[in-house]
Amino acid sequence: MKTEEKEAKPRYGIANLERRRYRRFPIRLPIEYYRADSPINQTGQALDASEGGLQILFPEKMEIGQNLNLKLFFSSGSGLNTIEMLAEVVWINTQLSEGEKNYRSGVRFINISLENMTKLKIFSASFS
């Protein structure tokens, strides 16, 4: 009997959800960031989050592999909380839709303290 090797086929649509390690939840929260090699702060907006990373709208085009220091702002009770982390850009959308001014990118956490990860988990639990 002859065995054929199956060629790996890319997955599209719903099948991509199977590859996610962490559940994502939608958010619309402000972020402050600066490139790891620059002291200049910029602002953006996080669109969704998971325990592994964020999807962010940036006012500038990022490069894959670029390291960013991020600060995510959210309200909790009557106070304002922040979560700080070092993240790496892992994907970028270089196409802007008509009228769109920001670039959509995905970042994965490289370094986030246990305290900040706990804050993120507690915050994300409110979306469950």
Short mmCIF file of C-alpha atoms in Angstrom, two decimals, residues 33-97:
data_model
loop_
_atom_site.label_atom_id
_atom_site.label_comp_id
_atom_site.label_asym_id
_atom_site.label_seq_id
_atom_site.Cartn_x
_atom_site.Cartn_y
_atom_site.Cartn_z
CA TYR A 33 3.47 53.27 24.64
CA TYR A 34 7.01 53.96 23.68
CA ARG A 35 9.44 51.99 21.62
CA ALA A 36 11.98 50.13 23.72
CA ASP A 37 14.75 52.21 22.14
CA SER A 38 13.01 55.61 22.50
CA PRO A 39 11.83 57.76 25.44
CA ILE A 40 9.04 59.43 23.37
CA ASN A 41 5.52 58.43 24.50
CA GLN A 42 2.66 57.91 22.06
CA THR A 43 -0.97 56.95 22.62
CA GLY A 44 -3.13 54.29 21.03
CA GLN A 45 -6.17 52.17 21.79
CA ALA A 46 -6.41 48.50 22.76
CA LEU A 47 -9.26 46.71 20.95
CA ASP A 48 -9.08 43.29 22.55
CA ALA A 49 -6.99 41.48 25.11
CA SER A 50 -6.03 38.04 26.33
CA GLU A 51 -3.53 36.64 28.80
CA GLY A 52 -1.07 36.44 25.91
CA GLY A 53 -1.37 39.84 24.26
CA LEU A 54 -3.39 42.72 22.85
CA GLN A 55 -4.79 43.95 19.55
CA ILE A 56 -4.00 47.66 19.31
CA LEU A 57 -4.72 50.62 17.05
CA PHE A 58 -1.50 52.62 16.66
CA PRO A 59 -1.18 56.07 15.05
CA GLU A 60 1.94 54.85 13.26
CA LYS A 61 2.96 51.77 11.31
CA MET A 62 4.84 49.26 13.46
CA GLU A 63 7.40 46.66 12.45
CA ILE A 64 7.09 42.96 13.26
CA GLY A 65 9.53 42.08 16.03
CA GLN A 66 9.55 45.61 17.44
CA ASN A 67 9.56 45.80 21.25
CA LEU A 68 7.25 48.26 22.98
CA ASN A 69 6.76 49.34 26.57
CA LEU A 70 2.99 49.55 27.08
CA LYS A 71 0.75 50.97 29.76
CA LEU A 72 -2.94 49.97 29.60
CA PHE A 73 -5.42 52.19 31.46
CA PHE A 74 -8.76 51.00 32.85
CA SER A 75 -11.15 52.03 35.58
CA SER A 76 -11.91 49.79 38.51
CA GLY A 77 -14.49 50.96 41.00
CA SER A 78 -13.83 54.63 41.55
CA GLY A 79 -10.13 54.47 40.67
CA LEU A 80 -7.93 54.32 37.59
CA ASN A 81 -5.69 51.28 37.22
CA THR A 82 -2.75 50.69 34.94
CA ILE A 83 -1.11 47.54 33.68
CA GLU A 84 2.46 47.86 32.45
CA MET A 85 4.26 45.38 30.23
CA LEU A 86 6.93 44.85 27.61
CA ALA A 87 5.42 43.52 24.40
CA GLU A 88 6.55 42.46 20.93
CA VAL A 89 4.68 43.27 17.71
CA VAL A 90 3.77 39.92 16.15
CA TRP A 91 1.47 40.99 13.31
CA ILE A 92 0.53 44.16 11.50
CA ASN A 93 -2.21 45.22 9.14
CA THR A 94 -0.56 47.52 6.62
CA GLN A 95 -3.78 48.29 4.74
CA LEU A 96 -5.83 51.20 6.02
CA SER A 97 -9.51 51.25 5.13
#
